[in-house]
XYZ file of N, CA and C in Angstrom:
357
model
N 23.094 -161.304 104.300
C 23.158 -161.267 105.743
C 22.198 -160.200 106.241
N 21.610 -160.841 107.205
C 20.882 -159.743 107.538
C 21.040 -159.444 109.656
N 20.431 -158.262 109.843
C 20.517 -157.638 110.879
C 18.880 -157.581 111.578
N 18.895 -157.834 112.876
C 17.390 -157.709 113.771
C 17.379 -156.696 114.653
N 17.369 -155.913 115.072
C 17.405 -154.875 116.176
C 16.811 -155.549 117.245
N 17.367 -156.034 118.167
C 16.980 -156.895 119.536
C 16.650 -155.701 120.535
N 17.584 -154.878 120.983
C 17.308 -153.995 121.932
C 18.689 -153.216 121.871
N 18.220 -151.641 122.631
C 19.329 -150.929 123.184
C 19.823 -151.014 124.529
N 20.677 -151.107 124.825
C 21.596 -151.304 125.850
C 21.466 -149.758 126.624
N 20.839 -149.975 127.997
C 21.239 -148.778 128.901
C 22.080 -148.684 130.124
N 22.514 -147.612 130.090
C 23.475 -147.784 131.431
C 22.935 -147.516 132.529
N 22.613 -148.317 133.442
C 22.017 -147.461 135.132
C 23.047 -147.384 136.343
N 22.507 -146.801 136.843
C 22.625 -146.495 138.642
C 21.875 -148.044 139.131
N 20.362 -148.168 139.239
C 20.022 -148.832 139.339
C 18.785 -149.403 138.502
N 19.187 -150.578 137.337
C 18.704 -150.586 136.360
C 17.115 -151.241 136.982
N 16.407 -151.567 137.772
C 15.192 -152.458 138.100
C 14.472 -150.986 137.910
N 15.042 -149.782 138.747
C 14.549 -148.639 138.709
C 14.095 -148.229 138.187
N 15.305 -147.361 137.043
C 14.716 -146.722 135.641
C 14.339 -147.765 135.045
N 14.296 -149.347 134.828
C 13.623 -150.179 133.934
C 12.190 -149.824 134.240
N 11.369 -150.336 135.239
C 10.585 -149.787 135.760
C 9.550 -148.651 135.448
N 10.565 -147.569 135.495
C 10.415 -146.136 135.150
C 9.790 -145.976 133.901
N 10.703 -146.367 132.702
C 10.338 -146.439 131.084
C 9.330 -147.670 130.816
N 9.179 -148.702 132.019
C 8.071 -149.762 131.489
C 6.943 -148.900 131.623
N 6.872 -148.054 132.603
C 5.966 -146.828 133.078
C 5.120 -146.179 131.898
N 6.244 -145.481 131.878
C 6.622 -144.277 130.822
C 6.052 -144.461 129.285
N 6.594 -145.892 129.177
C 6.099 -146.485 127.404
C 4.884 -147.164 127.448
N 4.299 -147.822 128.720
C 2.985 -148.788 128.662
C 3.899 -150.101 128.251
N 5.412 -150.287 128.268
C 5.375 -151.722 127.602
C 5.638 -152.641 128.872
N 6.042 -154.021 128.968
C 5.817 -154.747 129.445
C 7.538 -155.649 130.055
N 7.480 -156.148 130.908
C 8.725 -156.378 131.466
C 9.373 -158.159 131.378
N 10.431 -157.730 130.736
C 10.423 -159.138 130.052
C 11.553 -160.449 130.662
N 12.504 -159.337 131.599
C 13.086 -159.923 132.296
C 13.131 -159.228 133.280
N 12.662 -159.129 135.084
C 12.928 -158.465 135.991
C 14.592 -158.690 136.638
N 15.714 -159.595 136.213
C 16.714 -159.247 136.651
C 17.162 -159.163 137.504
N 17.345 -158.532 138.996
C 18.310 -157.542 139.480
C 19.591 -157.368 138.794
N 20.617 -158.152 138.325
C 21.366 -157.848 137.218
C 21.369 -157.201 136.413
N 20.130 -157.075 135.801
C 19.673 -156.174 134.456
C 17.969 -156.494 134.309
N 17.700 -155.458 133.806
C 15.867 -155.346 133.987
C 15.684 -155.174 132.168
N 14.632 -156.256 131.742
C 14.463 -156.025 130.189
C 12.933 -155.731 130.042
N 12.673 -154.551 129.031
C 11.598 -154.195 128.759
C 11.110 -154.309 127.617
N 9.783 -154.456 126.913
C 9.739 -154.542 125.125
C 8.431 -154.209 125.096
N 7.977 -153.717 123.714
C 6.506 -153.172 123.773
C 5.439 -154.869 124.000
N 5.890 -155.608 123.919
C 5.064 -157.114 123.509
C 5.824 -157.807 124.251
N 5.727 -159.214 124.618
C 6.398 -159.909 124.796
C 7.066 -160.305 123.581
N 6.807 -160.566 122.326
C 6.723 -160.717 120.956
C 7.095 -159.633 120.171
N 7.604 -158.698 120.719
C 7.551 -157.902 120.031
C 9.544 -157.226 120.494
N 9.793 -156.543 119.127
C 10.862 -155.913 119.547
C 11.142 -154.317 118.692
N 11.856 -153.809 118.915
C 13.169 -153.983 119.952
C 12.703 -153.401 121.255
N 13.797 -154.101 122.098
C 13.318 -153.606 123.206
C 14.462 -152.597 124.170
N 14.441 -152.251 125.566
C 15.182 -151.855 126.423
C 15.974 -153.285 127.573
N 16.811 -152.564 127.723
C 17.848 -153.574 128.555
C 18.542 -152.772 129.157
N 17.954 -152.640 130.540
C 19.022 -151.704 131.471
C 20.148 -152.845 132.622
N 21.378 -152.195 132.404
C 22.671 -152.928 132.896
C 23.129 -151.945 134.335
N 23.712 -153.155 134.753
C 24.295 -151.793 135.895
C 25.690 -151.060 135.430
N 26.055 -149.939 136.167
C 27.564 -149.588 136.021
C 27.645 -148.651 137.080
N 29.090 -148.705 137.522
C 29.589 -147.682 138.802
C 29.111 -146.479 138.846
N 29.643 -145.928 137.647
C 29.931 -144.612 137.255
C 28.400 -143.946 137.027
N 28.338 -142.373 137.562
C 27.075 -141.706 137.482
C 27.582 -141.198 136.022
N 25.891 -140.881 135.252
C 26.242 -140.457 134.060
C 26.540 -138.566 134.335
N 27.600 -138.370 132.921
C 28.347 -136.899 133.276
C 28.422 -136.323 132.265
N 27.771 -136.339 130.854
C 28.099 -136.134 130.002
C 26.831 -136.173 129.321
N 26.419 -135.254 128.328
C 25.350 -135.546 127.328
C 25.290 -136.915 126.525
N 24.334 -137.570 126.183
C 24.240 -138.966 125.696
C 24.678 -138.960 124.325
N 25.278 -139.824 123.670
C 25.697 -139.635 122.270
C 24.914 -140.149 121.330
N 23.706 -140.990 122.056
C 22.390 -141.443 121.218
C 21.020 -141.756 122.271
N 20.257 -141.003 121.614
C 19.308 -140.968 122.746
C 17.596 -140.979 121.782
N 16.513 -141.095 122.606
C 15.254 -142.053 122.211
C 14.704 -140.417 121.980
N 14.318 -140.658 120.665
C 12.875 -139.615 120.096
C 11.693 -140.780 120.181
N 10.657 -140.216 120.558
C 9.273 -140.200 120.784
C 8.326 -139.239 120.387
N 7.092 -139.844 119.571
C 6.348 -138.559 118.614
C 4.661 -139.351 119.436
N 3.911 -138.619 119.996
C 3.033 -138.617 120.853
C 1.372 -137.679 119.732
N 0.554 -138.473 120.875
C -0.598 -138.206 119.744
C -0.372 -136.250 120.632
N -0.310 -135.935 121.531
C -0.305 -134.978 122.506
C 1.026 -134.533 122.947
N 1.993 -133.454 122.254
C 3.665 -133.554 123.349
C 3.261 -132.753 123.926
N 2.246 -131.329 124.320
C 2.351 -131.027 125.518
C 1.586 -131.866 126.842
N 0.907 -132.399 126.682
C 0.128 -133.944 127.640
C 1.077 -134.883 127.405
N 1.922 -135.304 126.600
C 2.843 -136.376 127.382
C 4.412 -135.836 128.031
N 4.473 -134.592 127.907
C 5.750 -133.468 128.794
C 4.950 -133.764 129.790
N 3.732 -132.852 130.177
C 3.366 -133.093 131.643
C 3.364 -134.401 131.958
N 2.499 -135.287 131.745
C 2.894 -136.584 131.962
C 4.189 -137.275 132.570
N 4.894 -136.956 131.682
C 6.585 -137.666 132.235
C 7.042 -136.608 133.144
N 6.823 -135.168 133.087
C 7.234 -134.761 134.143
C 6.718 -134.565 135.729
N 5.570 -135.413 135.259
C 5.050 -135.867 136.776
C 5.005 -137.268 137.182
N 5.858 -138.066 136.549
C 6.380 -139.164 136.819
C 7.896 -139.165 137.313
N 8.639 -137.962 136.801
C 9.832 -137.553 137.472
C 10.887 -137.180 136.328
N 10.587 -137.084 135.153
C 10.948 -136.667 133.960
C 11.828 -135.105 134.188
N 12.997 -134.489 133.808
C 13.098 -132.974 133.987
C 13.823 -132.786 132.750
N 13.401 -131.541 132.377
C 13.417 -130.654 131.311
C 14.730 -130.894 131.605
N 15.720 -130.789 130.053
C 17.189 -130.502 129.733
C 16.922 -129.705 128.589
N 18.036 -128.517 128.874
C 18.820 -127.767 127.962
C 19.671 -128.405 127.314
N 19.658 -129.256 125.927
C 20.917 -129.222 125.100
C 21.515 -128.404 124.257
N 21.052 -127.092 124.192
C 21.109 -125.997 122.654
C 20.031 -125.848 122.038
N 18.891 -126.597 121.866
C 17.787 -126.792 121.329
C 17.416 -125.051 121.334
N 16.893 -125.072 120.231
C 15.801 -123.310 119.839
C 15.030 -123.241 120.661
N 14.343 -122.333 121.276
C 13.188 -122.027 121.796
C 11.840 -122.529 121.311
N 12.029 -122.411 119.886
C 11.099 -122.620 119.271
C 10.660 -124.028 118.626
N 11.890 -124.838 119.231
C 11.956 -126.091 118.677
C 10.423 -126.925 118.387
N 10.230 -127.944 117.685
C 8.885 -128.689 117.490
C 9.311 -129.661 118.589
N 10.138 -129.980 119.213
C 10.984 -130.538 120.499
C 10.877 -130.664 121.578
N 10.478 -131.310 122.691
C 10.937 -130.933 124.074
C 11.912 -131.825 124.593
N 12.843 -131.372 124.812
C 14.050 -131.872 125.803
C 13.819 -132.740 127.147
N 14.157 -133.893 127.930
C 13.569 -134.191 128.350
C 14.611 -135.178 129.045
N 14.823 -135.712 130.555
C 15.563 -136.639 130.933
C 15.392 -137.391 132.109
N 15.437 -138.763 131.807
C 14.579 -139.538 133.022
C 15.388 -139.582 133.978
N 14.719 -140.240 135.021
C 15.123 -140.274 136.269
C 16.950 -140.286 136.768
N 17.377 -141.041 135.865
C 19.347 -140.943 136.248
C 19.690 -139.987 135.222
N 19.017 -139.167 134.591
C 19.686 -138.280 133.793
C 19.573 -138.105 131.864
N 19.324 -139.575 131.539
C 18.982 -139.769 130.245
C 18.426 -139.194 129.276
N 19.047 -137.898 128.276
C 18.159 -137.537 127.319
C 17.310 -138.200 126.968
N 16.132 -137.703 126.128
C 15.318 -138.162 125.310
C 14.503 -137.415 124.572
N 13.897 -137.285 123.781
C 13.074 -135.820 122.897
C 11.051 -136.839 122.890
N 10.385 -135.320 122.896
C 9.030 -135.668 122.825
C 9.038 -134.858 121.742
N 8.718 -135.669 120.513
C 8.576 -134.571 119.327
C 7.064 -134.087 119.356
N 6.784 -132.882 118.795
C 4.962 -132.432 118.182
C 4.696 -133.820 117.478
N 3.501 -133.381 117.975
C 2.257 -135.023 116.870
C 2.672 -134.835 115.587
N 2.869 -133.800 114.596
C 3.113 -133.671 113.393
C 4.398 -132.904 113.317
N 5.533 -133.717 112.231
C 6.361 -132.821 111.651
C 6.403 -131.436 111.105
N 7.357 -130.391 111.170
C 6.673 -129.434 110.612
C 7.072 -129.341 109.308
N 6.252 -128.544 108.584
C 6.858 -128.308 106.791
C 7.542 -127.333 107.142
């Protein structure tokens, strides 16, 4: 038996929005515009992708799984997202982390790792 990774499931405020936002954000492409739910994927052909849903409730709580991203540039893609509307979060993270903390528009962690791991 096997398993496909189709997409992650997000929760919005208003999902056309932040769908939008991360089609932005990633360069990928929009695969269902929705108003119900907005689907995003790097390809049309390609997966996995994003699937933002609606729900009442504002988010209140740190995310219990959230998107790392490793960039040819993380201090040019920090500025980047944070001039798209991106804001810095404190989770505990070191100062010194290879990390930047990072949360889109309704609140959503996410990490911009350094171009290279460190030894």
């Amino acid at each position: 038996m096997g398993l496909e990774w189709e997409q992650t499931i997000v929760d919005a405020h208003d999902p056309a929005a932040l769908g939008r936002w991360w089609c932005e954000a990633l360069g990928w492409v929009v695969i269902d515009p929705d108003p119900r739910w907005y689907e995003i994927r790097p390809a049309v052909d390609r997966m996995p992708g994003l699937l933002f849903v609606p729900v009442p409730e504002p988010k209140t709580v740190k995310n219990r799984l959230h998107l790392d991203f490793r960039p040819d540039d993380r201090d040019a893609e920090v500025a980047r997202l944070l001039a798209m509307g991106a804001t810095r979060v404190d989770v505990g993270q070191a100062a010194d982390a290879y990390w930047v903390v990072l949360a889109d528009p309704e609140g959503n962690e996410f990490c911009v790792l350094s171009s290279r791991r460190p030894t």
